[in-house]
Structure formats: structure tokens, C-alpha cells
Short mmCIF file of C-alpha atoms and ligand atoms in Angstrom, two decimals:
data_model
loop_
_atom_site.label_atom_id
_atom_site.label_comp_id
_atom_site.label_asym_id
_atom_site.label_seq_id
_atom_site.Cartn_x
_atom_site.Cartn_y
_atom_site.Cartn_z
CA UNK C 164 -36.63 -9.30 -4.82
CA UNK C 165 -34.57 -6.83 -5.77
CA UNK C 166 -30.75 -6.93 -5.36
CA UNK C 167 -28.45 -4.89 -3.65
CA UNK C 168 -24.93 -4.05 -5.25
CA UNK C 169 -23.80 -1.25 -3.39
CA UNK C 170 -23.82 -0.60 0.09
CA UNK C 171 -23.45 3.02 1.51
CA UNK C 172 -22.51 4.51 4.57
CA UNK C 173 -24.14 8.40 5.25
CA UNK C 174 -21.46 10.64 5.82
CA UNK C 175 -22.55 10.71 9.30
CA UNK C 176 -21.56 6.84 9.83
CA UNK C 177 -17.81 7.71 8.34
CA UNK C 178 -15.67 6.08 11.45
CA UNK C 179 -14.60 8.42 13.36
CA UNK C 180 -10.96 6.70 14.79
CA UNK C 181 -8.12 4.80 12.88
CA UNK C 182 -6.83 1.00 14.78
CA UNK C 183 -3.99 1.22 15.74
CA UNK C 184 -3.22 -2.72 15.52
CA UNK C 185 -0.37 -2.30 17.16
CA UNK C 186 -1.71 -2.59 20.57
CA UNK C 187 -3.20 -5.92 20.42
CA UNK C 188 -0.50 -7.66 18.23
CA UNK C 189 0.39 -10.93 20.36
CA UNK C 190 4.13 -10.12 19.54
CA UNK C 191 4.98 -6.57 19.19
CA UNK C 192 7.48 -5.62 16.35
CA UNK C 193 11.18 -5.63 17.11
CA UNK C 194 12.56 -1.86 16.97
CA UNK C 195 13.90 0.04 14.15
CA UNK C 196 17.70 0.56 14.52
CA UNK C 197 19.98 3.57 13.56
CA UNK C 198 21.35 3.11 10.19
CA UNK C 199 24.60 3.90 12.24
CA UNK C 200 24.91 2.92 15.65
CA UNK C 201 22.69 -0.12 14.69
CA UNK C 202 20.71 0.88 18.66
CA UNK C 203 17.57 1.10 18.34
CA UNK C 204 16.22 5.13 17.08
CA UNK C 205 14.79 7.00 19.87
CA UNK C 206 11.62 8.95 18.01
CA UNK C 207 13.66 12.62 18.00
CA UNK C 208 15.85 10.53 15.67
CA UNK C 209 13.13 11.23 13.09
CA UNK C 210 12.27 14.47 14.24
CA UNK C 211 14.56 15.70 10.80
CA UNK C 212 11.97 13.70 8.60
CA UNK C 213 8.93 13.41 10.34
CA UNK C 214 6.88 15.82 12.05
CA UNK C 215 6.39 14.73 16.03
CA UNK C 216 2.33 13.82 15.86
CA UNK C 217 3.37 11.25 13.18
CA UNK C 218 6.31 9.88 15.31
CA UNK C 219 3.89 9.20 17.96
CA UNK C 220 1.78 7.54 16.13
CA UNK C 221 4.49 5.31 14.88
CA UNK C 222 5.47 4.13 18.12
CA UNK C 223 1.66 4.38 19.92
CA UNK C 224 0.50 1.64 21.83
CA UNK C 225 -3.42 3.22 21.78
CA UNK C 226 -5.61 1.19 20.49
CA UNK C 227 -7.65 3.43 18.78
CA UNK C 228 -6.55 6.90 17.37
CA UNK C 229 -8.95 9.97 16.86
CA UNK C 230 -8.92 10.95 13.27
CA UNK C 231 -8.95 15.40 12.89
CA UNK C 232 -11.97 17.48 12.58
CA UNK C 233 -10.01 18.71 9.01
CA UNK C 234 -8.72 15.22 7.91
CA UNK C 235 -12.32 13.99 8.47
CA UNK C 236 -13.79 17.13 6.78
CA UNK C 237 -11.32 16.45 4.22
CA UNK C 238 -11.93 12.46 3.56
CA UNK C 239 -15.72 13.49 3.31
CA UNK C 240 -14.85 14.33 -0.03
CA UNK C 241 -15.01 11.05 -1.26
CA UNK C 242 -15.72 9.14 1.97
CA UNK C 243 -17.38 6.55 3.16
CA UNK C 244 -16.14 4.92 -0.10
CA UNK C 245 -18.51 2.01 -1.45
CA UNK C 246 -18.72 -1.55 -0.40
CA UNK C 247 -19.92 -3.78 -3.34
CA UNK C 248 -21.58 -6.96 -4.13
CA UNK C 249 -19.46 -8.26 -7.04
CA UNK C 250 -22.61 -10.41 -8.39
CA UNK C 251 -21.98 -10.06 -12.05
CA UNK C 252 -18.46 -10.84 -11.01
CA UNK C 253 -19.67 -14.21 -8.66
CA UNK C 254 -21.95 -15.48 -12.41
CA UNK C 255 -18.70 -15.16 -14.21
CA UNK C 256 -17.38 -17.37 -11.77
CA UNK C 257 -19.78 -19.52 -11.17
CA UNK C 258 -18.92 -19.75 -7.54
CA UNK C 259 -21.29 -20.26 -4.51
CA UNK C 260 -18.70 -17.24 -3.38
CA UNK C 261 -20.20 -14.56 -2.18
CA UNK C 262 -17.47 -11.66 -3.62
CA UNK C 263 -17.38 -8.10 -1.86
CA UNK C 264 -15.08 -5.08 -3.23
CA UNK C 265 -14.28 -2.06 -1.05
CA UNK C 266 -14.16 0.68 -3.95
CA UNK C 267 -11.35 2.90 -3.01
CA UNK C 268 -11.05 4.02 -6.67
CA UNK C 269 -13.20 6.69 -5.70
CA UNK C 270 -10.57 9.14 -4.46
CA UNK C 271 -9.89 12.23 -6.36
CA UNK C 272 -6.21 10.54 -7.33
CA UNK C 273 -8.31 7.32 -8.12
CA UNK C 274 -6.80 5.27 -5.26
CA UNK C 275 -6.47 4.05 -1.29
CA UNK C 276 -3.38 6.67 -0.99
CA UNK C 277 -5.44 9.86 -0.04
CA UNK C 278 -6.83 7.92 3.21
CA UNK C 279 -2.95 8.81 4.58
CA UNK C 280 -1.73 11.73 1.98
CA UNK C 281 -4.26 13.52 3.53
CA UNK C 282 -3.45 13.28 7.19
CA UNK C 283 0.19 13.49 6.77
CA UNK C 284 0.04 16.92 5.00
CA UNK C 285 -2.09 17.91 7.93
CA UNK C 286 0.00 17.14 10.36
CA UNK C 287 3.38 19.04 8.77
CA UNK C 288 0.83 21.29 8.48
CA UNK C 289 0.12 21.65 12.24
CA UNK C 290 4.02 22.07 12.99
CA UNK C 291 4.49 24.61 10.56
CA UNK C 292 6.12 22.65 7.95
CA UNK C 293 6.54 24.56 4.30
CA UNK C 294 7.64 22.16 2.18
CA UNK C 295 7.89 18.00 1.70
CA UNK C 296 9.45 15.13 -0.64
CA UNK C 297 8.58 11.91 -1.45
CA UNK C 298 8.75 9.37 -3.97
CA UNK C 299 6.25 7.68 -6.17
CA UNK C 300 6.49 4.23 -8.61
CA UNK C 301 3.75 4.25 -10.67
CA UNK C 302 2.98 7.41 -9.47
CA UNK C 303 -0.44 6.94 -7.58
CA UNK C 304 1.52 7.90 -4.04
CA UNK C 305 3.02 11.60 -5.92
CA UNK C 306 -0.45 12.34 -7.20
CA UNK C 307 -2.29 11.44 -3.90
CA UNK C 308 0.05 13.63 -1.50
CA UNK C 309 0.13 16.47 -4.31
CA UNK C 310 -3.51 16.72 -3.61
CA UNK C 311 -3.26 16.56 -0.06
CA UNK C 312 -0.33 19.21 0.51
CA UNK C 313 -2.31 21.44 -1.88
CA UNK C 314 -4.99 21.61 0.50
CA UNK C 315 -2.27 22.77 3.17
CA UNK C 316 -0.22 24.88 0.95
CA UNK C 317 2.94 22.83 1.39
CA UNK C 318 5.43 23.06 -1.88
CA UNK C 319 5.90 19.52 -2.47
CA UNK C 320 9.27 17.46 -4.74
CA UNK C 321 8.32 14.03 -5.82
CA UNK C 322 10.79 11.68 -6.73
CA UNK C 323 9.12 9.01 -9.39
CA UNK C 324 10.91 5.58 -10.23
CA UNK C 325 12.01 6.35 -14.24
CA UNK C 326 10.84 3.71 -15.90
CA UNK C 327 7.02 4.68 -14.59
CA UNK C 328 8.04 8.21 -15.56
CA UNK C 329 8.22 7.28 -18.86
CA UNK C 330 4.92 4.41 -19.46
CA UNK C 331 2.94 7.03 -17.04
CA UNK C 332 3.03 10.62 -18.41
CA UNK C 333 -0.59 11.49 -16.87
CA UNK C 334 0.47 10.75 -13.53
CA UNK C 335 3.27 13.58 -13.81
CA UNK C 336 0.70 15.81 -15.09
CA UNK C 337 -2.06 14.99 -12.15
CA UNK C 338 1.03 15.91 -10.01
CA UNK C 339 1.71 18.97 -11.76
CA UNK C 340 -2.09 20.14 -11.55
CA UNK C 341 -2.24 19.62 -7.85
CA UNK C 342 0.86 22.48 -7.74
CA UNK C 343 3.84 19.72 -6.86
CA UNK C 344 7.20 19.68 -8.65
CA UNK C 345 7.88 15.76 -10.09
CA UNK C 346 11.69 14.72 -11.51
CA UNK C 347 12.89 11.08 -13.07
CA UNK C 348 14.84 9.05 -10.50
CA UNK C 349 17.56 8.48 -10.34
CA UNK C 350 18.01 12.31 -10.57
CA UNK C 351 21.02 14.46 -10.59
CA UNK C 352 19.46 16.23 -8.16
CA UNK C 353 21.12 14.24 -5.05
CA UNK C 354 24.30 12.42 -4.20
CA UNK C 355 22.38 9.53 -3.99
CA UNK C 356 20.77 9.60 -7.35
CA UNK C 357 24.10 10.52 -8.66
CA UNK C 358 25.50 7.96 -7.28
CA UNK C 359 23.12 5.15 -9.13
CA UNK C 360 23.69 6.89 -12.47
CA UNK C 361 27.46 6.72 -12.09
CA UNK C 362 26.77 2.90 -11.84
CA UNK C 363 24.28 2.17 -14.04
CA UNK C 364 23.40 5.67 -16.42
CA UNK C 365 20.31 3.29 -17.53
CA UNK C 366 19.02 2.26 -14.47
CA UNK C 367 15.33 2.09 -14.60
CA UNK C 368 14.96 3.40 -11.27
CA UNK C 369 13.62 1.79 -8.03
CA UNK C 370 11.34 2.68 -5.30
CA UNK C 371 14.42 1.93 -2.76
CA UNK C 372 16.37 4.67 -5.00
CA UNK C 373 13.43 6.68 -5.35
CA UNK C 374 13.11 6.60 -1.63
CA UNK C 375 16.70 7.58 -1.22
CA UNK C 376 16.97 10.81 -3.13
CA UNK C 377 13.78 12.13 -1.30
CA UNK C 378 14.99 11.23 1.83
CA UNK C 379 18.36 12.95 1.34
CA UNK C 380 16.34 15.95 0.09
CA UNK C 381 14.63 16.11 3.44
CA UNK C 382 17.65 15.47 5.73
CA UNK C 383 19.67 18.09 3.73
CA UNK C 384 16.99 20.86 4.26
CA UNK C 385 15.97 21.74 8.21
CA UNK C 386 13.16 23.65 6.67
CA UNK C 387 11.81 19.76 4.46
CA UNK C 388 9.68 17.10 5.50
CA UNK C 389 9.56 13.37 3.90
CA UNK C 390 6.89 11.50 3.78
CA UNK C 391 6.17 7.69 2.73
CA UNK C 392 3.12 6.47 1.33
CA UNK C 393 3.36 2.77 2.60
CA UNK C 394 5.29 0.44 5.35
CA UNK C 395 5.05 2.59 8.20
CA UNK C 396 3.25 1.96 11.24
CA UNK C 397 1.78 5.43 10.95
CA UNK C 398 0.79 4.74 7.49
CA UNK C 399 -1.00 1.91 7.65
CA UNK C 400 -2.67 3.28 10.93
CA UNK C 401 -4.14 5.61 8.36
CA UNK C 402 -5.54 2.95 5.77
CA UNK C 403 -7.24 1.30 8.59
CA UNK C 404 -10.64 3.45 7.72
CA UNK C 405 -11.32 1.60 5.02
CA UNK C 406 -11.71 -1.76 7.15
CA UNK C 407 -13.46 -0.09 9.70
CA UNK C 408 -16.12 1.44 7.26
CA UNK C 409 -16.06 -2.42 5.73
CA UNK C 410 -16.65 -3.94 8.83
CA UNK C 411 -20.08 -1.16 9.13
CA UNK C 412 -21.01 -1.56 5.88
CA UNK C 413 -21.32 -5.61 6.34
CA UNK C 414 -23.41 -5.14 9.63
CA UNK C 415 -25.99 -3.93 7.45
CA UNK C 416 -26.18 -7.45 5.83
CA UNK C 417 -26.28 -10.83 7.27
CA UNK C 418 -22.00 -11.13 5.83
CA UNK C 419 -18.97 -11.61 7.25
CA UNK C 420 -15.87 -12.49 5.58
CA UNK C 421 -14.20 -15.70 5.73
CA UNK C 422 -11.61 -14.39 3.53
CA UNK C 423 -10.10 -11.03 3.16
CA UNK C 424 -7.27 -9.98 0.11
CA UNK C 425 -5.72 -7.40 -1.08
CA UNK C 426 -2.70 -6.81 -3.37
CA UNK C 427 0.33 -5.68 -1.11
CA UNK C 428 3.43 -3.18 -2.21
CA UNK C 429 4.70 -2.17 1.61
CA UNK C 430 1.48 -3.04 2.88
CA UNK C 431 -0.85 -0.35 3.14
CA UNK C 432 -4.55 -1.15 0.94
CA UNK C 433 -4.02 -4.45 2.74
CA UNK C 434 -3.77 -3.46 6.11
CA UNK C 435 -5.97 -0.89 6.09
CA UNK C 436 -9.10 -3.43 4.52
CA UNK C 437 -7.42 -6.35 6.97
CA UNK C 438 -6.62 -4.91 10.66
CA UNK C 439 -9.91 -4.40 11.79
CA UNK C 440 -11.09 -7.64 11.19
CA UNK C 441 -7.75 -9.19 12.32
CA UNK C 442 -8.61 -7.53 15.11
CA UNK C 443 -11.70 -9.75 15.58
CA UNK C 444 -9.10 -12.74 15.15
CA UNK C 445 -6.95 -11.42 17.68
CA UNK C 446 -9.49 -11.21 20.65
CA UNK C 447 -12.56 -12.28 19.42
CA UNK C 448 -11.64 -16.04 18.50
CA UNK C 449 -12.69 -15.55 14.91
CA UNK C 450 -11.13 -17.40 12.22
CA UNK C 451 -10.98 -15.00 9.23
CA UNK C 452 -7.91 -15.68 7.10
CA UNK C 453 -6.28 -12.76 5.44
CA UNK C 454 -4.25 -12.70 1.93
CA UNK C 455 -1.50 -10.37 0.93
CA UNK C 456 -0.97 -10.83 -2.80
CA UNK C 457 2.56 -9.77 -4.32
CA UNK C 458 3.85 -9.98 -7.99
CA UNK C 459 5.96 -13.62 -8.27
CA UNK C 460 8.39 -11.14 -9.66
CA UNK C 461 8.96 -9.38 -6.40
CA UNK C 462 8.11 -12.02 -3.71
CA UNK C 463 9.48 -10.80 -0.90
CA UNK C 464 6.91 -12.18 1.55
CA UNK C 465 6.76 -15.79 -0.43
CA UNK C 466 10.64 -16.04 -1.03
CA UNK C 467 11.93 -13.26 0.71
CA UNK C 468 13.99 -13.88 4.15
CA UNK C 469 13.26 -11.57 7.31
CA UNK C 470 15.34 -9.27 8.52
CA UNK C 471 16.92 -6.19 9.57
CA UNK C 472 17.20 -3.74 6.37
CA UNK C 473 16.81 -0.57 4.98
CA UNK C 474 13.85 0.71 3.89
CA UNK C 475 15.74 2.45 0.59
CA UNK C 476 18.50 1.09 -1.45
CA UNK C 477 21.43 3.04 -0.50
CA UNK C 478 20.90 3.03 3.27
CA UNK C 479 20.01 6.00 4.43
CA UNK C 480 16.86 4.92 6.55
CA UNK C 481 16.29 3.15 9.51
CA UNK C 482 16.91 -0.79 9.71
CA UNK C 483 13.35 -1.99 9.14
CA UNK C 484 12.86 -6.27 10.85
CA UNK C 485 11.06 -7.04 8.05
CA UNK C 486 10.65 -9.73 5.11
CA UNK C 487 12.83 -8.88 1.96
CA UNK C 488 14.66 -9.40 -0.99
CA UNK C 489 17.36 -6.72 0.16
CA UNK C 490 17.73 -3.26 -0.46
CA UNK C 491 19.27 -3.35 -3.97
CA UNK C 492 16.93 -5.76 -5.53
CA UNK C 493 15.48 -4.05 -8.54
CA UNK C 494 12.43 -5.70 -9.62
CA UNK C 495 11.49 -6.55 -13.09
CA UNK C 496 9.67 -3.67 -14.74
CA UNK C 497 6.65 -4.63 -14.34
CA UNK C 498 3.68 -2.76 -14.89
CA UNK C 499 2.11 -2.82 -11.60
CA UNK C 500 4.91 0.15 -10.50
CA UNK C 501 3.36 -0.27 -6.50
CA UNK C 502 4.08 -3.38 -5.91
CA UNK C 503 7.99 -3.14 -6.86
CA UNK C 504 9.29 -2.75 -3.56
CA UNK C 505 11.88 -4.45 -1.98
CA UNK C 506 10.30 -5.39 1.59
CA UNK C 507 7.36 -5.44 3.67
CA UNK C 508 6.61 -3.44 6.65
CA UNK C 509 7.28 -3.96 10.65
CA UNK C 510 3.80 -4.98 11.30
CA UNK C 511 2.82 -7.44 8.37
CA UNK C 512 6.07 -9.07 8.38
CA UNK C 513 5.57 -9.76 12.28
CA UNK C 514 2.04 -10.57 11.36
CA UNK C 515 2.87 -12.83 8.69
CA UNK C 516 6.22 -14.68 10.86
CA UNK C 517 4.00 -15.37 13.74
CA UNK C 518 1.30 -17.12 10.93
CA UNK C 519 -1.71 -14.32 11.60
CA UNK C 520 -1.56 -13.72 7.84
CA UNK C 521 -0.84 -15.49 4.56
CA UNK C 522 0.74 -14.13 1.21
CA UNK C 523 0.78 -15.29 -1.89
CA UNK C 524 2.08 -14.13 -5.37
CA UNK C 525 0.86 -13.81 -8.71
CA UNK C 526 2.37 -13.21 -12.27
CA UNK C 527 1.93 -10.42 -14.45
CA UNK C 528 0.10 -12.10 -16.86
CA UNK C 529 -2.72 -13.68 -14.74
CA UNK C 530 -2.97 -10.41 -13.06
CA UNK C 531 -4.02 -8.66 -16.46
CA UNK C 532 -6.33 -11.73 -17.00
CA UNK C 533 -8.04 -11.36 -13.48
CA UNK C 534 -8.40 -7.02 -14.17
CA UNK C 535 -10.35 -8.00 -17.64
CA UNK C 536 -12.54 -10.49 -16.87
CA UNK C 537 -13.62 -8.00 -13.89
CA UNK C 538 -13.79 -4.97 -15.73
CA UNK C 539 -15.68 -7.33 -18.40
CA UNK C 540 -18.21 -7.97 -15.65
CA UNK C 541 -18.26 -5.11 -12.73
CA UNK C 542 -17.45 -1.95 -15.42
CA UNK C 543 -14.22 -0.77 -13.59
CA UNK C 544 -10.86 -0.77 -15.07
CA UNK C 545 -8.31 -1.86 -11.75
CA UNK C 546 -5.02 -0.79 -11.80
CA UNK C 547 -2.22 -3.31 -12.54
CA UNK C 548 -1.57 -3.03 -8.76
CA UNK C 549 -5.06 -3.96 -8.00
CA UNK C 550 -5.42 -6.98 -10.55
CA UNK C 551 -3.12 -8.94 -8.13
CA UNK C 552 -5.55 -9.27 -5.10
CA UNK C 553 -8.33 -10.27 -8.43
CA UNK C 554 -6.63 -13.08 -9.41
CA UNK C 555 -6.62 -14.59 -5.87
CA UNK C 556 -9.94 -14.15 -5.74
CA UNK C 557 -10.60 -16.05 -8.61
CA UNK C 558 -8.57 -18.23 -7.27
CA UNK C 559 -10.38 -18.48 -3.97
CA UNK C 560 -13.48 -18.56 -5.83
CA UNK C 561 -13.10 -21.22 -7.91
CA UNK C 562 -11.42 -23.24 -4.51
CA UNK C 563 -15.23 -22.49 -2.85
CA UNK C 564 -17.31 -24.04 -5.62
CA UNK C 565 -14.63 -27.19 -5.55
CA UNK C 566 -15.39 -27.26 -1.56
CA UNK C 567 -19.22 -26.47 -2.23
CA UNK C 568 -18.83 -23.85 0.31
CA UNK C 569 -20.47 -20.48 0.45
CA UNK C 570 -18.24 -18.68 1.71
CA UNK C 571 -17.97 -14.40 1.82
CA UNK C 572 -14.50 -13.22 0.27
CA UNK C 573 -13.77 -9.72 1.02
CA UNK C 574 -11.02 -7.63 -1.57
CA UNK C 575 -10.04 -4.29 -2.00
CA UNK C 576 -10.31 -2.44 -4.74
CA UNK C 577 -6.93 -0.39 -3.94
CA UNK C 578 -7.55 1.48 -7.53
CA UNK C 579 -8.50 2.47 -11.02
CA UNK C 580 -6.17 1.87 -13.79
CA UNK C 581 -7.54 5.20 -16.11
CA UNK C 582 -4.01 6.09 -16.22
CA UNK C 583 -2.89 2.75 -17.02
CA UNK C 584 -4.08 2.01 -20.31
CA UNK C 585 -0.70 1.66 -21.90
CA UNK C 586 -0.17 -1.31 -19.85
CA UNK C 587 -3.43 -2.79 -20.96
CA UNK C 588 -2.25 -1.75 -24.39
CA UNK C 589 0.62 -3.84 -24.06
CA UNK C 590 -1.00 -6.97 -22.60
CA UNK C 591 -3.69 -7.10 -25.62
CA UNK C 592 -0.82 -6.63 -28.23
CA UNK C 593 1.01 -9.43 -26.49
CA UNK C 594 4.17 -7.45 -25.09
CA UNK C 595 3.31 -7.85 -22.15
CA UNK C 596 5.98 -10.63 -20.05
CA UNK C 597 6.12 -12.34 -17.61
CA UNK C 598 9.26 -11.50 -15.87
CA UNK C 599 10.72 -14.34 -14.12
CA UNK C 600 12.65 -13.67 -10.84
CA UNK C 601 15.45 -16.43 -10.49
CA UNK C 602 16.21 -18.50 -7.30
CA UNK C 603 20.05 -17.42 -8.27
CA UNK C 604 18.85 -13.46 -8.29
CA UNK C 605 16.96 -13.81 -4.85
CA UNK C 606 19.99 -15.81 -3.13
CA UNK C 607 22.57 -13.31 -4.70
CA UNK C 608 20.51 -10.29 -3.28
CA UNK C 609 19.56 -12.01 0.24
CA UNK C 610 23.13 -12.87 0.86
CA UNK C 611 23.96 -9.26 0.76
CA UNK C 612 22.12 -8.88 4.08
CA UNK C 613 25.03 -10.96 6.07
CA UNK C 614 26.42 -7.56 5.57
CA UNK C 615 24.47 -5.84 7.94
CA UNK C 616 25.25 -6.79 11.04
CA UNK C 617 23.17 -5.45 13.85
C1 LIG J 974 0.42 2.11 -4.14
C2 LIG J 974 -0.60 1.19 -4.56
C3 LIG J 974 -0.61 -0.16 -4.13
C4 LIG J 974 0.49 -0.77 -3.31
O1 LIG J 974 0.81 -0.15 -2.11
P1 LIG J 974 0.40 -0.72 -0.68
O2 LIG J 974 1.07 0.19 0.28
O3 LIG J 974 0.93 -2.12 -0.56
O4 LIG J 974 -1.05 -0.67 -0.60
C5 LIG J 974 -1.65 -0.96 -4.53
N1 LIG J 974 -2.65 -0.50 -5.32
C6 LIG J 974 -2.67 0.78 -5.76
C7 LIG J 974 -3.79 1.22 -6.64
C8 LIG J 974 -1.67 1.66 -5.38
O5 LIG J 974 -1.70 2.91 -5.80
#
């Protein structure tokens, strides 16, 4: 009989509506507050950021949420994406596993960020809107919405974390082909960046301080949009079309998944795989369980403490209720620039307190391990960010052929690592560390958050 590895939806199948989770969460998330009345923002609050269609969305209660003529048009470029049978992957393992990737590497920018880049420059689009920032780490988020805002000729400043600046020169130059503007932060360009340099001229950057300067950019400019590329409702709303094509792609075999993983920054490639079929957990009965992965060296949903706080590190968002390690952690530079983020978003950190989901976290060097033995095995190179959510399936692999059990594990595959190779460079000439992230750095940072009172 001959074996199937790769199962495709038509264009025709593509789903044509995000889920919008949000609507059948048992407890709903607990409000974002002003930064400075500490009440809870009323959505013109972000009207200055935000355009309006994307403030609905952040605060909808639909269940499902009708995805644009032009954003589908748009994802048909490289959508449906690829569900595949990881069989050469499963012999490594030796593991009565059955192991299924969603292949989101397929993207023009090589990752899961397009699914939302894409409808986000539509929408400023829609209301006119002539120019955006944002920030990037490793740079996947800068390249993704410099290829969507080039579709809607929107000028575009990215704001990319320093150190990834500097180990990822081809993701400045994907930015630059796509027509955006990209600039080392901390910058000089913004009080806030400022700021950060007058503390610390060798700061290696964050995403919070990334996140701070583009945000100030915005909020300086009437005529400027921001956009994020992760933790927002409206974001991961977005990302949930690659669980829904998942959940098509399995009816046409006899698989379901027991398990479902994927690596988690703010939350976005493992939402957008996991909602849909959390959704069959929520009113359906099922019993799926669902694994965010994080880097042990920013564990802010294993060891972090939830809370009100801001999304960037110098305050100038929204409080977020979230888990985190507080705003002005800076993680350990590790390679996997996505994942260094201080905190979680509204959703999965409700999702995760009220025990829908688990999380666990994984260090640098077992991640690299994980992302050879697959490329070793399936042919694609993952990006650091991606060899997280690998390593716990290994793990879960190994646990099934312990058990005996043959049970389906469902990952994504949030992206390539092409422009990564230095970082693969590094782990086979043995530079590569582990970083380790002390209880004594964790308490220090946590007990900041007794400062904001709300
Ligand atoms: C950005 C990124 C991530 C992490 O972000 P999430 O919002 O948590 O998904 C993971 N993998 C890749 C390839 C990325 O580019």
C-alpha cells in the first residue's frame, strides 16, 4: 500500500472564517486597563493605534469571524498550507506515535506570521491608513508584515530587538525588499529607546523595548498605525486558520489528535493550530490536551506569576492579566529571538489558569537537538523558534512507546530556519549555551509587579 505523507486541501476547501475562541471560553478574560487610570480601556482608547475593524475583533464575542474576499485571495498564495505525516520522523523514534506537522514554513516570509500580517495591513488599509510600525525579534514578524503592507501600499518602520539585528542580517534585507524601513532597538529614534540607551548603551534590546519605541512612533503620529504580531486577541483570531484547515485535513483520515504542541512566544502558532480543537474540548466533551512549549530561559508560563502588566517594557501599553516574568525581564540571548518575550497573552494565560492548557519549557540545547534529528529525517530546517514544540514531541513520543499507546500528536511547524543558519553554526561549533534563568532573577523581576497597583 502506498503511503501518504502529505495531505492537501484544494484551494476551494481553504476555511472560509477565523474562531473566535473567545466566545466559548468558560471564563472570559479579565479587561485590559489604562496604563493610567488603571479602568478598564474603552475600545476608542485604541483608536490612536489600532484601526476600529481590529478593535472589534479584539473585544468580539462572535464565534466565528468571516475572513475578506482580499485577505482570502491573498492567503491563497500559499494557502491551504500542508498537513504532514512525520513517518520518517515516527522510525527515528521508534514510537507507536502517530506524528502530524502543520507546515506553515510555506509562507513567502517562511513562517505562521503572514496568516495575521496579512489581514492587519488590510484592514489599515480599509480606513485609509498610510503608514504603520512594529517591532520584530528575530525578525520573522518585520519580514511577514513588510510583505503584507506592500501589498496595500502602506510605508512601514520596524523596530528589531539588536542583538537579532546583528546574528540576522537577511531578515533586515527580506524587510528591505518588501519596501519597509528596519532600525536596531533600542534606537535613538524615540524617547523611549533613548531612554534604555542612557541606562544601559549595550543593551541587547528586548521585544518589550522593541515594542515600546514602535508604539511611541504610532501614538506620536495621528497619521501611524501599530501593529503586533502576537498576544492579542485579534491576533491570534487570525492564526486560528491553520487549526481549522488541520482539523479538515484530518477528516480525510481516520486521525484525531490526542495531543496538540506548538512552541509559544505571545501565543500565536499555538493558538492558531490549538483553538479549534480546544474548541471540541470546550463543548464537545473531548479530551485533547494541548502543549505550549517556551524556552526554560524565558518561562513565563512555567515560573512566571499572573498578572496585570504591560505588554512593553517601559509601560506605555495597556495592563495585559496575563502570566509573566514582568515587563523589564530581558531574556537570555537566545537564539530562538520569538520566543523572548516577557508574557503571555489574555486568552492563553486564562486558558492555561483555569487548567484548559498545559506549558512546558525546553532549553536551548535540546531544542537544537530536536530541529536536527528532524531535519535529519523530514528534510526541513525549523527555526530555533520551532525546535521547541520538536523536542516535546520527542518527548511525548518516546512517553507513547513507554505507555504502548498509539496515540496521534499534532505540532506545528511555526517555521523554517533558512535564515537561521548562524545559529545552527554556533550549536555544531559548540558555542551554543544554555542560558540559565535564576530563581533569584525571576523573584527580583516578579516582585517589581507589587508596583503596579490596579
Ligand atoms: C514569531 C515566531 C514564533 C513565536 O511567536 P508566537 O506568537 O508565540 O507564535 C514561533 N515560531 C516562529 C517561526 C516565529 O516566527
Amino acid at each position: 500500500m502506498k503511503k501518504t505523507h502529505k495531505i492537501i486541501l484544494t484551494e476551494k476547501e481553504m476555511p472560509t472564517h477565523w474562531y473566535n475562541i473567545h466566545s466559548d471560553m468558560p471564563n472570559k478574560t479579565m479587561p485590559l486597563l489604562h496604563p493610567g487610570t488603571k479602568q478598564p480601556i474603552k475600545p476608542e482608547d485604541l483608536a490612536g493605534l489600532f484601526p476600529m475593524e481590529l478593535i472589534k475583533q479584539e473585544v468580539s464575542m462572535e464565534q466565528f469571524i468571516e475572513i475578506p474576499e482580499q485577505v482570502q485571495d491573498l492567503y491563497r498564495l500559499w494557502r491551504p498550507s500542508p498537513l504532514v505525516r512525520a513517518r520518517n520522523f515516527e522510525k527515528l523514534l521508534d514510537t507507536p506515535a502517530k506524528i502530524y506537522f502543520k507546515n506553515e514554513s510555506v509562507s513567502p516570509p517562511g513562517s505562521h506570521k503572514p496568516n495575521t500580517a496579512v489581514p492587519q495591513a488590510y484592514y489599515n488599509y480599509k480606513e485609509g491608513v498610510k503608514k504603520m510600525t512594529t517591532e520584530t525579534g528575530a525578525g520573522q514578524w518585520g519580514s511577514a508584515l513588510a510583505f503584507a503592507t506592500g501589498f496595500f501600499d502602506i510605508g512601514l518602520q520596524v523596530f528589531m530587538v539588536k542583538v537579532s539585528y546583528n546574528q540576522k542580517p537577511y531578515r533586515k534585507s527580506m524587510i528591505n525588499i518588501w519596501g519597509a524601513d528596519v532600525v536596531a532597538s533600542p534606537s535613538g529614534f524615540t524617547e523611549s529607546g533613548r531612554k534604555i540607551l542612557a541606562q544601559d548603551p549595550g543593551s541587547p534590546g528586548s521585544l518589550g523595548i522593541a515594542i515600546s519605541e514602535a508604539v511611541e512612533m504610532a501614538a506620536k503620529d495621528p497619521e501611524t498605525k501599530y501593529s503586533l504580531g502576537s498576544v492579542l486577541n485579534h491576533v491570534l483570531l487570525h492564526q486560528t486558520i491553520i487549526g481549522e484547515e488541520a482539523i479538515k485535513q484530518l477528516e480525510k483520515t481516520d486521525d484525531y489528535p490526542d495531543i496538540v504542541i506548538g512552541c509559544f512566544g505571545g501565543g500565536s502558532n499555538f493558538s492558531g493550530i490549538s483553538f479549534p480543537f480546544l474548541r471540541d474540548n470546550l463543548l464537545n466533551g473531548n479530551k485533547t490536551r494541548f502543549i505550549a512549549v517556551e524556552p526554560a530561559s524565558c518561562p513565563k508560563l512555567t515560573r512566571g506569576k499572573f498578572s496585570y502588566d504591560f505588554g512593553d517594557t517601559v509601560g506605555l501599553t495597556p495592563l495585559i492579566p496575563m502570566y509573566t516574568l514582568g515587563h523589564d525581564f530581558i531574556p537570555p540571548k537566545i537564539h530562538a529571538g520569538g520566543l523572548r518575550y516577557h508574557g503571555a497573552g489574555a486568552i492563553v494565560s486564562q486558558l492555561l489558569k483555569d487548567g484548559l492548557i498545559e506549558a512546558q519549557a525546553v532549553r536551548q540545547g535540546e531544542s537544537f537537538e530536536a530541529g536536527i534529528m528532524f531535519a535529519r529525517t523530514e528534510g526541513i530546517i525549523p527555526a530555533p523558534e520551532t525546535t521547541h514544540a520538536i523536542a516535546q514531541v520527542i518527548k511525548e513520543a518516546k512517553q507513547a512507546r513507554e505507555e504502548g499507546v498509539a496515540k496521534t500528536i499534532l505540532f506545528n511547524f511555526s517555521g523554517h530556519g533558512l535564515v537561521d543558519m548562524a545559529s545552527y553554526d554556533k550549536y555544531f561549533s559548540g558555542a551554543l549555551h544554555d542560558y540559565e534563568t535564576t530563581e533569584d532573577d525571576i523573584r527580583k523581576s516578579i516582585q517589581k509587579l507589587e508596583n503596579i497597583s490596579v
